[in-house]
Every structure is written in C-alpha cells, then in structure tokens.
Amino acid sequence: MHQAKVTLDPAFTVAPVRRRTFGTFVEHLGRCVYTGIYEPDHPTADDDGFRGDVLGLTRELGVSTVRYPGGNFVSGYRWEDGIGPVERRPRRLDLAWHSTETNEVGVDEFVRWCRKAGVEPMMAVNLGTRGIAEALDLLEYCNHPSGTTLSDLRVANGSKEPHGIRMWCLGNEMDGPWQTGHKTPREYGRLAAETARALRMVDPKLELVACGSSSSSMPTFGTWEAEVLAETYDLVDYISCHAYYEEKDGDLGSFLACSTDMEYFISSVVATADHVGARLKSRKKIDISFDEWNVWYLSRFHDTGTPEDWPVAPPLLEDHYHLADAVAFGGLLITLLRNSDRVSAASLAQLVNVIAPIMTEPGGRAWRQTTFHPFAQASRFATGDVLRVEPDSPAYETKAYGEVPLLHAVATHDAEGTTLFAVNRSTGGPLSLEIDARALGGVRVVEATTLTDADVYARNTADDPTRIAPRPNPDVEAGPLRVLLPPVSWNVIRLA
C-alpha cells in the first residue's frame, strides 16, 4: 500500500480563502438560462419564472459570484435587447452558439435571480462587436442611482435600486479566432484600456478584468498577456485565465493529473504579469480571475457539427459527469485554493445543464452531478486561511505531464478548526495518509468523507441522483492521525 504524509501548521499560510473562488458562470448558451435557471411553466417556478429547485441547489452549492451573460455569447450581445416589457423584446440570431436568442431574460432578470440566490453578479461587456460607448451605457443603466436617461429607464423597468455590480469583464476570449470581433493583443489591449479608463471615470472603485488567454495551448499564450497588460496594467485589477480538461484516448492517469497544467498556467501568467509590472516600475500586483474552468469534453462538441436551423435553447454541451471527472475536478479546485495569493476570483463554467454541476429536465426534475459535491464541500468548509501544504507522496508516471504525485492536497484553517481537501489519483489502490497536526494542538478528526465508487465511470442520473455522493470514511486512525484514501477519490477531512 502506498504511504503519504502532510504536515499542517497554521504558521505557514498562503492567503485568506477568497470567497470569489467559488463563483460560477451563466451564459445564454443551450439550456443554461432557458429551462435552466428560468422556466415560467415549471411546477417550482416563482412569480418571476425562476425555477425554485435550481435556486435551492445553487444555494446548496455555495456559489459566491456568477459571471454573465457570456462567454462567447457576449461578443455579439446587445444588452438593450434584454430590458423592458418582455413581449416587446427582439429575437436575435446568436452567432456564437448558432441559436435564436429570445431575450426573455436580460440584465434586470439576472440581477433579480442573483438576489434570490444570494450571489454577487459579475458582468461582462461586449468588446467584440461593440465598444466603449455601449459599456458606459450598460454601467449607467446598472449602477447609477437615478436622474439620467438610462438610470431612469432602469427604474421604469422595475429596478428602483441600482444593481451595484462591482466586477466587470472587459470582453471575452478576444484571443480566440472563434470569437466574434476577434482581435490582436495590441488591438484588444488598446480597446480594453480605453474602456477601462472610461468606466473608471464613472466609478473609480470598479473591479475590472482584462481578457487573458483562453487556453495555455494558444499559440499567442504569454505574448498575449504581456502585450495586453502593457496597455492595461494600471487600469485593471485582474487578468483572466480559461482552461478546460477531458480524458483523452483512455488516458485516465493523465486526466486525473490535469491540475498540473492549471498550475503551470497560473504560474506562467503570474510571472508574465509581474514582469510587466517590474518593467513599468509599478508596485501594483495583478491578480488572476480564473473565470472559466471545468471538465469539458470539448472533442464531443466539435464532433456534432452545426445545425441547419437556429433553435431556441437547444441542448448543447450537456456533459454527464462520472466519478473520475469529479476527482479531476476536485484536483482543479485544490489548485485554485493553493494559489489563493494570486487567484482571487474564479468562475466554474457553467452552473446549470451546460457542462454543469446541476442538471434539469424541462418541466421535470433537477439533480446533482458528481462534480456538484467537491464544489459544495469546498465552498462550505474552506474558511479562514489557506495553509501552505507540501505533501510527501509517492509519484506515478503520466503520458501528458511526466511524473506526478499520487496525492494532491490543500488545507484551510480558522478558529473553528482545520479542513484538509485531498485527492488520491491512484487507480491501483488506496493511499494511507498520515496527517502531522502537532502544530494544531490536541486535534482529532471530527469528520472524514470520501467521494468514490468501484466504477470510476459511474454517474448520477435523474433516476439515481445519489449514486455518487460524499459518504463517511470509516478508515480513520487516531494516533498517529491516519486516513485511508480510496483509489480515485475526493476526500474532505475535518479536524478540531
């Protein structure tokens, strides 16, 4: 049996836990909005048409922020289409997802949904087909109290109080040739800088996110960040990262270690940002908003082709996640937490139906996918400070990343106790984990749960929604503290 060890010491911290790490993403894509968060005819729908079952699961998931309305969708979006009387709103072709957008849900409905869900709205502006003037108009509509044409229009549309949106994304994936209005880094950097400067003339306290690379595999990766930040460094607070992972060609070992690539992505962007800052002689530090991340079987999407018609809210990107997906997903969460000193915001893409932890049936049931559980547990139990944890673990060889530790872990600590989040990547057997907690005093394990199954490809379904769920781990020893982690598992160990 493999042996591993971690040492927990509250004297060695990374940063405070960032609540915005537990953000998600709602895009007008597939069934994320329509029959996802919004379905007026659903039995659980409230007076605003929002599904009560999805609202309940969103609260249970522990979501902190929600990025909206895209994604690729935002680069062709006219925000004015989604305000005012619903019956008068135009229907538009959505080029990003080859769909018809009805605009039944727009900014006012989204903010109303956020208030009900108890989450912070995060808004993206269209810098693909639009620009500075439209971004300023949206800001005035959303955040100015009253007394101007656009703020009074918001009041007339039923939102008397300002929406108070603090975090704004300056476009989306502008490095991607698939993006409507794709730009070179120089073109985008100038537009983002001028948009940021104008937005700050309205409200200097806004938090602004410049578009970084949509993948670390992009040919412009690194160069893009350097050129964009050279234009925007003193005007923005964040640079974004986007990354998706999937199991390829049956290579489960590499897939379970995909957080290795995320770690590389983060460290590379931090190094680039700090180099630009040094060159500009600035003491400011740019943080990362990892505002798209998930397990996504992108290869399946590319195999489906483009439909001949323009459907409304078609089923798109509805990946059904299994246990191995959830374990890889948990590893990504651990990596985000381990880098909390620079990753201070993140958005799981997406919330409902579209590569999502929550699935729904139109008119019917909603249930938790396997990936729901690591996110919900991390959001609930990650409190206080992130501890610097350097696991002592045996390694295994992967095709994609070389030698990788079997154990991936992080811990958080506050006055109430300490929580260790750990992934066993081993496909061959359990991992005996010794926890050196002497620096914490006389603590004991008060709860240990594991997410695992004999079948690593087992899924949750509407008919069997609890097949994969956290269950008590009985293999806990008191002295020395030792927990047996099953193969291919996500584990949460709480000490007090």
CSV table of C-alpha atoms in Angstrom, one decimal:
chain,number,residue,atom,x,y,z
A,1,MET,CA,0.0,0.0,0.0
A,2,HIS,CA,1.2,3.5,-0.8
A,3,GLN,CA,2.1,5.8,2.1
A,4,ALA,CA,1.8,9.6,2.0
A,5,LYS,CA,2.1,12.4,4.6
A,6,VAL,CA,1.1,16.0,5.1
A,7,THR,CA,2.1,18.5,7.8
A,8,LEU,CA,-0.4,21.1,8.9
A,9,ASP,CA,0.9,24.3,10.6
A,10,PRO,CA,-1.2,27.5,10.9
A,11,ALA,CA,2.1,29.5,11.0
A,12,PHE,CA,2.5,28.8,7.2
A,13,THR,CA,-0.3,30.4,5.2
A,14,VAL,CA,-0.8,31.2,1.5
A,15,ALA,CA,-3.5,33.8,1.8
A,16,PRO,CA,-7.0,34.2,3.2
A,17,VAL,CA,-9.6,32.0,1.5
A,18,ARG,CA,-11.2,34.1,-1.3
A,19,ARG,CA,-14.9,33.7,-1.3
A,20,ARG,CA,-14.9,34.6,-5.0
A,21,THR,CA,-13.0,31.4,-5.7
A,22,PHE,CA,-16.5,29.7,-5.6
A,23,GLY,CA,-18.0,31.6,-8.4
A,24,THR,CA,-19.9,30.1,-11.4
A,25,PHE,CA,-21.0,31.2,-14.8
A,26,VAL,CA,-24.4,31.7,-16.5
A,27,GLU,CA,-24.2,32.2,-20.3
A,28,HIS,CA,-27.0,32.4,-22.8
A,29,LEU,CA,-25.9,29.0,-24.2
A,30,GLY,CA,-28.0,25.9,-24.7
A,31,ARG,CA,-30.3,25.3,-21.7
A,32,CYS,CA,-28.3,27.2,-19.1
A,33,VAL,CA,-30.8,30.1,-18.9
A,34,TYR,CA,-34.0,28.7,-20.5
A,35,THR,CA,-35.2,25.5,-18.7
A,36,GLY,CA,-32.1,26.0,-16.5
A,37,ILE,CA,-32.5,28.9,-14.1
A,38,TYR,CA,-35.6,30.2,-15.9
A,39,GLU,CA,-38.7,28.2,-16.8
A,40,PRO,CA,-42.0,30.0,-16.0
A,41,ASP,CA,-44.2,27.0,-16.6
A,42,HIS,CA,-42.2,24.7,-14.2
A,43,PRO,CA,-44.0,23.4,-11.1
A,44,THR,CA,-41.4,25.1,-8.8
A,45,ALA,CA,-41.3,28.4,-10.7
A,46,ASP,CA,-41.8,31.6,-8.7
A,47,ASP,CA,-43.6,34.7,-9.8
A,48,ASP,CA,-40.5,35.8,-11.8
A,49,GLY,CA,-40.3,32.5,-13.7
A,50,PHE,CA,-37.2,31.2,-11.9
A,51,ARG,CA,-37.0,27.5,-11.1
A,52,GLY,CA,-37.2,27.1,-7.3
A,53,ASP,CA,-35.4,23.7,-7.4
A,54,VAL,CA,-32.4,25.3,-9.2
A,55,LEU,CA,-32.3,28.2,-6.8
A,56,GLY,CA,-32.2,25.8,-3.9
A,57,LEU,CA,-29.4,23.7,-5.4
A,58,THR,CA,-27.5,26.9,-6.2
A,59,ARG,CA,-27.6,27.9,-2.6
A,60,GLU,CA,-26.6,24.4,-1.5
A,61,LEU,CA,-23.7,24.5,-4.0
A,62,GLY,CA,-22.4,27.6,-2.1
A,63,VAL,CA,-22.0,29.9,-5.1
A,64,SER,CA,-20.4,33.3,-4.4
A,65,THR,CA,-20.4,35.1,-7.7
A,66,VAL,CA,-22.0,34.5,-11.2
A,67,ARG,CA,-20.4,35.7,-14.4
A,68,TYR,CA,-23.0,36.8,-17.0
A,69,PRO,CA,-24.0,36.8,-19.9
A,70,GLY,CA,-21.0,35.2,-21.6
A,71,GLY,CA,-18.8,33.7,-22.7
A,72,ASN,CA,-18.7,33.7,-26.5
A,73,PHE,CA,-22.3,34.9,-26.4
A,74,VAL,CA,-21.4,38.4,-25.1
A,75,SER,CA,-19.3,39.3,-28.2
A,76,GLY,CA,-22.4,39.7,-30.2
A,77,TYR,CA,-24.8,40.7,-27.5
A,78,ARG,CA,-26.9,43.9,-27.4
A,79,TRP,CA,-27.7,44.4,-23.8
A,80,GLU,CA,-30.6,46.7,-24.6
A,81,ASP,CA,-32.5,43.8,-26.2
A,82,GLY,CA,-33.0,42.3,-22.7
A,83,ILE,CA,-34.7,45.1,-20.9
A,84,GLY,CA,-38.3,46.5,-20.8
A,85,PRO,CA,-41.5,44.6,-21.5
A,86,VAL,CA,-40.7,41.0,-22.4
A,87,GLU,CA,-43.3,40.9,-25.2
A,88,ARG,CA,-41.5,43.8,-27.0
A,89,ARG,CA,-38.0,42.3,-26.8
A,90,PRO,CA,-36.5,41.4,-30.2
A,91,ARG,CA,-35.4,37.9,-31.2
A,92,ARG,CA,-31.8,37.8,-32.5
A,93,LEU,CA,-29.5,35.3,-34.1
A,94,ASP,CA,-26.8,34.2,-31.7
A,95,LEU,CA,-23.7,33.6,-33.9
A,96,ALA,CA,-21.6,32.1,-31.1
A,97,TRP,CA,-23.9,29.1,-30.5
A,98,HIS,CA,-25.9,29.1,-33.7
A,99,SER,CA,-29.1,29.6,-31.8
A,100,THR,CA,-32.0,32.1,-31.6
A,101,GLU,CA,-32.0,34.3,-28.5
A,102,THR,CA,-35.4,35.3,-27.3
A,103,ASN,CA,-34.1,37.9,-24.8
A,104,GLU,CA,-36.8,36.9,-22.2
A,105,VAL,CA,-34.0,37.1,-19.6
A,106,GLY,CA,-31.8,40.1,-19.5
A,107,VAL,CA,-29.8,42.1,-17.0
A,108,ASP,CA,-32.7,43.0,-14.7
A,109,GLU,CA,-33.9,39.5,-14.5
A,110,PHE,CA,-30.4,38.2,-14.0
A,111,VAL,CA,-29.7,40.6,-11.1
A,112,ARG,CA,-33.1,39.7,-9.6
A,113,TRP,CA,-32.2,36.0,-9.8
A,114,CYS,CA,-28.8,36.7,-8.1
A,115,ARG,CA,-30.5,38.4,-5.2
A,116,LYS,CA,-32.7,35.4,-4.7
A,117,ALA,CA,-29.8,33.0,-5.0
A,118,GLY,CA,-27.7,35.1,-2.6
A,119,VAL,CA,-24.8,35.6,-5.1
A,120,GLU,CA,-22.9,38.5,-6.4
A,121,PRO,CA,-23.4,39.4,-10.1
A,122,MET,CA,-20.4,39.7,-12.3
A,123,MET,CA,-21.0,41.4,-15.7
A,124,ALA,CA,-19.2,41.1,-19.0
A,125,VAL,CA,-19.3,43.8,-21.6
A,126,ASN,CA,-19.2,43.3,-25.4
A,127,LEU,CA,-15.9,44.3,-26.8
A,128,GLY,CA,-16.3,42.1,-29.9
A,129,THR,CA,-18.9,43.9,-32.0
A,130,ARG,CA,-19.4,46.9,-29.7
A,131,GLY,CA,-17.1,49.1,-27.6
A,132,ILE,CA,-16.7,52.0,-25.1
A,133,ALA,CA,-20.0,53.8,-25.5
A,134,GLU,CA,-22.1,50.6,-25.1
A,135,ALA,CA,-20.1,49.6,-22.0
A,136,LEU,CA,-20.6,53.0,-20.5
A,137,ASP,CA,-24.4,52.8,-21.2
A,138,LEU,CA,-24.6,49.4,-19.5
A,139,LEU,CA,-22.8,50.7,-16.5
A,140,GLU,CA,-25.0,53.8,-16.2
A,141,TYR,CA,-28.1,51.6,-16.6
A,142,CYS,CA,-27.0,49.2,-13.9
A,143,ASN,CA,-25.3,51.3,-11.3
A,144,HIS,CA,-26.3,54.9,-11.5
A,145,PRO,CA,-29.0,55.7,-8.9
A,146,SER,CA,-31.3,57.9,-11.0
A,147,GLY,CA,-31.6,61.2,-12.7
A,148,THR,CA,-30.2,60.2,-16.1
A,149,THR,CA,-31.9,58.7,-19.1
A,150,LEU,CA,-30.6,55.2,-18.7
A,151,SER,CA,-30.8,55.0,-14.9
A,152,ASP,CA,-34.4,56.3,-15.0
A,153,LEU,CA,-35.1,53.7,-17.6
A,154,ARG,CA,-33.9,51.0,-15.2
A,155,VAL,CA,-36.2,52.5,-12.5
A,156,ALA,CA,-39.1,52.5,-15.0
A,157,ASN,CA,-38.3,48.8,-15.8
A,158,GLY,CA,-38.9,47.9,-12.2
A,159,SER,CA,-35.5,48.1,-10.6
A,160,LYS,CA,-35.6,51.2,-8.4
A,161,GLU,CA,-32.4,50.5,-6.6
A,162,PRO,CA,-29.1,50.4,-8.5
A,163,HIS,CA,-27.8,46.9,-9.3
A,164,GLY,CA,-24.4,47.8,-7.7
A,165,ILE,CA,-22.4,45.4,-9.9
A,166,ARG,CA,-18.7,45.8,-8.8
A,167,MET,CA,-16.8,43.3,-11.0
A,168,TRP,CA,-16.8,43.8,-14.8
A,169,CYS,CA,-15.1,41.7,-17.5
A,170,LEU,CA,-13.7,43.6,-20.5
A,171,GLY,CA,-14.9,41.3,-23.2
A,172,ASN,CA,-14.4,37.5,-23.5
A,173,GLU,CA,-11.6,35.4,-25.1
A,174,MET,CA,-10.6,38.1,-27.6
A,175,ASP,CA,-7.5,36.0,-28.4
A,176,GLY,CA,-9.7,33.3,-30.0
A,177,PRO,CA,-10.3,33.2,-33.8
A,178,TRP,CA,-13.8,31.8,-33.0
A,179,GLN,CA,-14.7,35.0,-31.2
A,180,THR,CA,-17.0,37.4,-33.0
A,181,GLY,CA,-14.8,40.5,-33.2
A,182,HIS,CA,-11.5,38.6,-32.5
A,183,LYS,CA,-8.6,41.0,-32.1
A,184,THR,CA,-4.8,41.0,-31.9
A,185,PRO,CA,-3.4,41.6,-28.5
A,186,ARG,CA,-2.4,45.2,-29.4
A,187,GLU,CA,-5.9,45.9,-30.8
A,188,TYR,CA,-7.6,44.4,-27.8
A,189,GLY,CA,-5.2,46.0,-25.3
A,190,ARG,CA,-5.9,49.5,-26.6
A,191,LEU,CA,-9.7,48.9,-26.6
A,192,ALA,CA,-9.7,47.4,-23.1
A,193,ALA,CA,-7.5,50.2,-21.8
A,194,GLU,CA,-9.8,52.9,-23.2
A,195,THR,CA,-12.9,51.1,-22.0
A,196,ALA,CA,-11.4,50.7,-18.5
A,197,ARG,CA,-10.4,54.4,-18.4
A,198,ALA,CA,-13.9,55.5,-19.3
A,199,LEU,CA,-15.6,53.1,-16.9
A,200,ARG,CA,-13.4,54.4,-14.1
A,201,MET,CA,-14.4,58.0,-14.9
A,202,VAL,CA,-17.9,56.9,-13.8
A,203,ASP,CA,-16.8,54.8,-10.8
A,204,PRO,CA,-13.1,54.5,-9.9
A,205,LYS,CA,-13.9,51.7,-7.5
A,206,LEU,CA,-15.0,49.2,-10.1
A,207,GLU,CA,-13.0,45.9,-10.3
A,208,LEU,CA,-12.0,45.3,-13.9
A,209,VAL,CA,-10.9,42.1,-15.6
A,210,ALA,CA,-8.8,42.1,-18.8
A,211,CYS,CA,-9.0,39.1,-21.1
A,212,GLY,CA,-6.1,36.8,-20.8
A,213,SER,CA,-5.6,33.7,-22.9
A,214,SER,CA,-8.4,31.3,-23.5
A,215,SER,CA,-6.0,28.4,-23.1
A,216,SER,CA,-2.4,27.9,-22.2
A,217,SER,CA,-2.1,25.9,-25.5
A,218,MET,CA,-3.0,29.0,-27.6
A,219,PRO,CA,-0.1,30.0,-29.9
A,220,THR,CA,-0.2,33.5,-28.5
A,221,PHE,CA,-0.1,32.5,-24.9
A,222,GLY,CA,2.3,34.6,-22.9
A,223,THR,CA,2.7,37.1,-25.7
A,224,TRP,CA,-1.0,37.9,-25.4
A,225,GLU,CA,-0.8,38.6,-21.6
A,226,ALA,CA,2.4,40.7,-22.0
A,227,GLU,CA,1.0,42.9,-24.7
A,228,VAL,CA,-2.4,43.3,-23.2
A,229,LEU,CA,-1.1,44.2,-19.7
A,230,ALA,CA,1.4,46.6,-21.2
A,231,GLU,CA,-1.6,48.6,-22.3
A,232,THR,CA,-3.9,48.0,-19.3
A,233,TYR,CA,-1.7,47.3,-16.3
A,234,ASP,CA,-2.6,50.5,-14.3
A,235,LEU,CA,-6.3,50.3,-15.3
A,236,VAL,CA,-7.3,46.8,-14.5
A,237,ASP,CA,-7.3,44.6,-11.4
A,238,TYR,CA,-7.3,41.1,-12.9
A,239,ILE,CA,-6.2,39.2,-16.0
A,240,SER,CA,-8.4,36.2,-16.8
A,241,CYS,CA,-7.5,32.6,-17.4
A,242,HIS,CA,-9.7,29.9,-19.0
A,243,ALA,CA,-9.0,26.2,-19.0
A,244,TYR,CA,-11.0,23.0,-19.7
A,245,TYR,CA,-9.9,19.4,-19.4
A,246,GLU,CA,-11.1,16.0,-20.5
A,247,GLU,CA,-9.9,12.4,-20.6
A,248,LYS,CA,-8.4,11.7,-24.0
A,249,ASP,CA,-7.8,8.3,-25.6
A,250,GLY,CA,-8.4,6.4,-22.4
A,251,ASP,CA,-5.5,8.1,-20.6
A,252,LEU,CA,-7.1,8.2,-17.1
A,253,GLY,CA,-3.8,8.8,-15.3
A,254,SER,CA,-3.0,12.0,-17.2
A,255,PHE,CA,-6.6,13.2,-16.8
A,256,LEU,CA,-6.6,12.8,-13.1
A,257,ALA,CA,-3.4,14.9,-13.0
A,258,CYS,CA,-4.8,17.7,-15.2
A,259,SER,CA,-4.4,20.2,-12.4
A,260,THR,CA,-0.7,20.1,-13.2
A,261,ASP,CA,-1.4,22.0,-16.3
A,262,MET,CA,-3.6,24.5,-14.4
A,263,GLU,CA,-0.7,25.1,-12.0
A,264,TYR,CA,1.6,25.8,-15.0
A,265,PHE,CA,-1.0,28.2,-16.4
A,266,ILE,CA,-1.3,30.1,-13.2
A,267,SER,CA,2.5,30.4,-12.5
A,268,SER,CA,3.2,31.4,-16.1
A,269,VAL,CA,0.6,34.2,-16.1
A,270,VAL,CA,1.8,35.4,-12.7
A,271,ALA,CA,5.4,35.6,-13.9
A,272,THR,CA,4.3,37.4,-17.1
A,273,ALA,CA,2.2,39.9,-15.1
A,274,ASP,CA,4.9,40.6,-12.6
A,275,HIS,CA,7.5,41.1,-15.4
A,276,VAL,CA,5.2,43.7,-17.0
A,277,GLY,CA,4.8,45.4,-13.6
A,278,ALA,CA,8.5,45.4,-13.0
A,279,ARG,CA,9.1,46.9,-16.4
A,280,LEU,CA,6.6,49.6,-15.7
A,281,LYS,CA,8.2,50.2,-12.3
A,282,SER,CA,4.8,49.6,-10.6
A,283,ARG,CA,4.2,48.2,-7.1
A,284,LYS,CA,0.8,47.0,-8.1
A,285,LYS,CA,0.1,43.3,-8.4
A,286,ILE,CA,-2.3,42.0,-11.0
A,287,ASP,CA,-4.5,39.1,-9.7
A,288,ILE,CA,-6.0,36.3,-11.7
A,289,SER,CA,-9.7,35.8,-12.3
A,290,PHE,CA,-9.8,32.1,-13.5
A,291,ASP,CA,-13.3,32.9,-14.8
A,292,GLU,CA,-13.8,29.8,-16.9
A,293,TRP,CA,-12.7,26.3,-15.7
A,294,ASN,CA,-14.1,22.9,-15.7
A,295,VAL,CA,-14.0,19.4,-17.1
A,296,TRP,CA,-15.4,19.7,-20.6
A,297,TYR,CA,-15.5,17.0,-23.3
A,298,LEU,CA,-14.8,19.6,-26.0
A,299,SER,CA,-14.0,16.9,-28.6
A,300,ARG,CA,-17.5,15.7,-28.4
A,301,PHE,CA,-18.9,19.1,-29.1
A,302,HIS,CA,-16.7,19.5,-32.2
A,303,ASP,CA,-17.9,16.2,-33.5
A,304,THR,CA,-21.6,17.3,-33.5
A,305,GLY,CA,-21.3,19.8,-36.3
A,306,THR,CA,-23.5,22.9,-36.8
A,307,PRO,CA,-27.3,22.5,-37.1
A,308,GLU,CA,-29.1,23.8,-40.2
A,309,ASP,CA,-31.7,25.8,-38.3
A,310,TRP,CA,-31.4,28.3,-35.5
A,311,PRO,CA,-33.2,26.6,-32.5
A,312,VAL,CA,-34.1,28.3,-29.2
A,313,ALA,CA,-32.2,27.0,-26.2
A,314,PRO,CA,-31.2,23.6,-27.8
A,315,PRO,CA,-29.4,21.0,-25.6
A,316,LEU,CA,-25.7,21.9,-26.0
A,317,LEU,CA,-22.6,20.8,-24.1
A,318,GLU,CA,-24.6,18.7,-21.7
A,319,ASP,CA,-21.8,16.5,-20.4
A,320,HIS,CA,-22.9,13.9,-17.9
A,321,TYR,CA,-20.1,13.6,-15.3
A,322,HIS,CA,-18.7,10.4,-13.8
A,323,LEU,CA,-16.6,9.8,-10.7
A,324,ALA,CA,-13.3,10.3,-12.4
A,325,ASP,CA,-14.5,13.6,-13.7
A,326,ALA,CA,-15.4,14.7,-10.2
A,327,VAL,CA,-11.9,13.6,-8.8
A,328,ALA,CA,-10.1,15.6,-11.6
A,329,PHE,CA,-12.5,18.5,-10.9
A,330,GLY,CA,-11.6,18.3,-7.2
A,331,GLY,CA,-7.9,18.5,-8.1
A,332,LEU,CA,-8.6,21.7,-10.1
A,333,LEU,CA,-10.4,23.2,-7.0
A,334,ILE,CA,-7.4,22.3,-4.8
A,335,THR,CA,-5.1,24.1,-7.3
A,336,LEU,CA,-7.2,27.2,-7.2
A,337,LEU,CA,-7.1,27.2,-3.4
A,338,ARG,CA,-3.4,26.5,-3.3
A,339,ASN,CA,-2.9,29.7,-5.4
A,340,SER,CA,-5.2,32.0,-3.4
A,341,ASP,CA,-2.4,34.5,-3.1
A,342,ARG,CA,-2.9,35.4,-6.8
A,343,VAL,CA,-6.1,33.7,-7.9
A,344,SER,CA,-8.6,35.8,-6.0
A,345,ALA,CA,-11.7,35.0,-8.2
A,346,ALA,CA,-12.8,32.1,-10.3
A,347,SER,CA,-15.9,31.0,-12.2
A,348,LEU,CA,-16.9,27.4,-12.8
A,349,ALA,CA,-18.3,27.2,-16.3
A,350,GLN,CA,-21.2,26.7,-16.1
A,351,LEU,CA,-24.0,26.5,-13.4
A,352,VAL,CA,-26.9,24.6,-15.0
A,353,ASN,CA,-27.1,22.0,-17.8
A,354,VAL,CA,-24.2,23.3,-19.9
A,355,ILE,CA,-21.1,21.4,-18.6
A,356,ALA,CA,-22.6,22.0,-15.2
A,357,PRO,CA,-22.9,20.6,-11.7
A,358,ILE,CA,-26.7,20.9,-11.8
A,359,MET,CA,-28.9,19.2,-14.4
A,360,THR,CA,-32.5,19.7,-15.1
A,361,GLU,CA,-35.3,18.2,-17.2
A,362,PRO,CA,-37.6,20.7,-18.9
A,363,GLY,CA,-40.7,20.7,-16.8
A,364,GLY,CA,-39.3,18.0,-14.6
A,365,ARG,CA,-36.5,17.0,-12.1
A,366,ALA,CA,-33.3,18.6,-11.2
A,367,TRP,CA,-30.3,16.7,-9.7
A,368,ARG,CA,-26.7,17.0,-8.6
A,369,GLN,CA,-24.0,15.8,-11.0
A,370,THR,CA,-20.9,14.2,-9.5
A,371,THR,CA,-18.9,17.4,-9.7
A,372,PHE,CA,-21.5,19.2,-7.5
A,373,HIS,CA,-20.1,17.6,-4.4
A,374,PRO,CA,-16.4,18.7,-4.4
A,375,PHE,CA,-17.5,22.3,-5.2
A,376,ALA,CA,-20.2,22.3,-2.5
A,377,GLN,CA,-17.9,20.8,0.2
A,378,ALA,CA,-15.0,23.2,-0.6
A,379,SER,CA,-17.3,26.2,-0.6
A,380,ARG,CA,-18.7,25.2,2.7
A,381,PHE,CA,-15.6,24.1,4.6
A,382,ALA,CA,-12.8,26.2,3.1
A,383,THR,CA,-12.7,29.1,5.6
A,384,GLY,CA,-10.1,31.3,7.2
A,385,ASP,CA,-6.6,31.0,5.7
A,386,VAL,CA,-5.2,28.6,3.1
A,387,LEU,CA,-2.3,26.7,4.7
A,388,ARG,CA,0.8,26.0,2.7
A,389,VAL,CA,0.8,22.2,2.4
A,390,GLU,CA,3.6,20.3,0.7
A,391,PRO,CA,2.5,16.7,0.5
A,392,ASP,CA,5.2,13.9,0.8
A,393,SER,CA,3.8,11.4,-1.6
A,394,PRO,CA,4.8,8.7,-4.0
A,395,ALA,CA,4.5,9.6,-7.7
A,396,TYR,CA,3.4,7.9,-10.8
A,397,GLU,CA,4.3,8.4,-14.5
A,398,THR,CA,1.8,10.1,-16.8
A,399,LYS,CA,1.9,10.5,-20.6
A,400,ALA,CA,1.0,14.1,-20.6
A,401,TYR,CA,2.8,15.5,-17.5
A,402,GLY,CA,5.6,13.1,-16.7
A,403,GLU,CA,6.0,12.2,-13.0
A,404,VAL,CA,3.1,13.4,-10.8
A,405,PRO,CA,2.4,12.8,-7.1
A,406,LEU,CA,-0.5,10.4,-6.2
A,407,LEU,CA,-1.7,12.9,-3.6
A,408,HIS,CA,-2.9,16.4,-4.3
A,409,ALA,CA,-4.0,18.4,-1.3
A,410,VAL,CA,-4.6,21.7,0.4
A,411,ALA,CA,-5.9,22.8,3.8
A,412,THR,CA,-7.7,25.7,5.3
A,413,HIS,CA,-7.7,26.9,8.9
A,414,ASP,CA,-9.7,29.2,11.2
A,415,ALA,CA,-10.6,29.4,14.9
A,416,GLU,CA,-13.1,26.7,14.5
A,417,GLY,CA,-10.8,24.1,13.1
A,418,THR,CA,-8.8,22.8,10.1
A,419,THR,CA,-10.1,21.2,6.9
A,420,LEU,CA,-7.9,19.1,4.6
A,421,PHE,CA,-9.0,18.5,1.0
A,422,ALA,CA,-7.2,15.7,-0.7
A,423,VAL,CA,-7.4,13.7,-4.0
A,424,ASN,CA,-5.9,10.2,-4.4
A,425,ARG,CA,-5.1,10.0,-8.1
A,426,SER,CA,-4.1,6.3,-7.8
A,427,THR,CA,-6.1,3.9,-10.0
A,428,GLY,CA,-4.4,0.9,-8.5
A,429,GLY,CA,-5.1,1.1,-4.8
A,430,PRO,CA,-5.7,3.1,-1.6
A,431,LEU,CA,-3.3,5.6,-0.2
A,432,SER,CA,-2.6,5.7,3.5
A,433,LEU,CA,-2.3,9.3,4.5
A,434,GLU,CA,-0.6,10.3,7.7
A,435,ILE,CA,-1.5,13.8,9.0
A,436,ASP,CA,1.1,15.6,11.2
A,437,ALA,CA,-1.1,18.0,13.1
A,438,ARG,CA,1.1,18.7,16.1
A,439,ALA,CA,1.2,22.4,15.4
A,440,LEU,CA,-2.6,22.5,15.8
A,441,GLY,CA,-2.6,21.2,19.3
A,442,GLY,CA,-4.7,18.3,20.5
A,443,VAL,CA,-6.9,18.0,17.5
A,444,ARG,CA,-8.8,14.9,16.3
A,445,VAL,CA,-10.7,14.0,13.1
A,446,VAL,CA,-14.3,15.1,13.7
A,447,GLU,CA,-15.5,14.2,10.2
A,448,ALA,CA,-14.0,12.4,7.2
A,449,THR,CA,-15.9,11.9,3.9
A,450,THR,CA,-14.9,10.4,0.6
A,451,LEU,CA,-16.4,10.6,-2.9
A,452,THR,CA,-15.5,7.3,-4.6
A,453,ASP,CA,-17.0,4.2,-6.3
A,454,ALA,CA,-15.9,0.8,-7.5
A,455,ASP,CA,-16.7,2.0,-11.0
A,456,VAL,CA,-14.7,5.2,-11.8
A,457,TYR,CA,-17.1,5.9,-14.7
A,458,ALA,CA,-20.3,5.7,-12.6
A,459,ARG,CA,-22.6,8.7,-12.9
A,460,ASN,CA,-25.6,10.3,-11.2
A,461,THR,CA,-28.9,10.4,-13.1
A,462,ALA,CA,-32.3,11.7,-12.5
A,463,ASP,CA,-33.4,8.2,-11.6
A,464,ASP,CA,-30.3,7.6,-9.5
A,465,PRO,CA,-29.2,11.0,-8.3
A,466,THR,CA,-27.2,9.8,-5.3
A,467,ARG,CA,-25.1,7.1,-6.8
A,468,ILE,CA,-22.0,9.3,-6.4
A,469,ALA,CA,-22.2,11.4,-3.2
A,470,PRO,CA,-19.9,12.0,-0.2
A,471,ARG,CA,-20.0,9.2,2.4
A,472,PRO,CA,-18.4,8.7,5.7
A,473,ASN,CA,-14.9,7.3,5.5
A,474,PRO,CA,-14.6,4.6,8.2
A,475,ASP,CA,-10.8,4.1,7.8
A,476,VAL,CA,-9.6,6.7,10.3
A,477,GLU,CA,-6.9,6.1,13.0
A,478,ALA,CA,-6.5,8.4,16.0
A,479,GLY,CA,-2.8,8.1,16.8
A,480,PRO,CA,-0.9,9.0,14.7
A,481,LEU,CA,-3.7,10.6,12.7
A,482,ARG,CA,-4.1,8.5,9.6
A,483,VAL,CA,-6.8,8.2,7.0
A,484,LEU,CA,-7.1,5.7,4.2
A,485,LEU,CA,-8.0,7.3,0.9
A,486,PRO,CA,-9.7,5.0,-1.6
A,487,PRO,CA,-8.3,4.9,-5.2
A,488,VAL,CA,-9.6,7.6,-7.5
A,489,SER,CA,-11.3,9.6,-4.7
A,490,TRP,CA,-12.0,13.1,-3.4
A,491,ASN,CA,-11.7,13.4,0.3
A,492,VAL,CA,-12.6,16.0,3.0
A,493,ILE,CA,-11.1,15.6,6.5
A,494,ARG,CA,-12.1,18.0,9.2
A,495,LEU,CA,-10.0,18.4,12.4
A,496,ALA,CA,-10.9,20.2,15.6
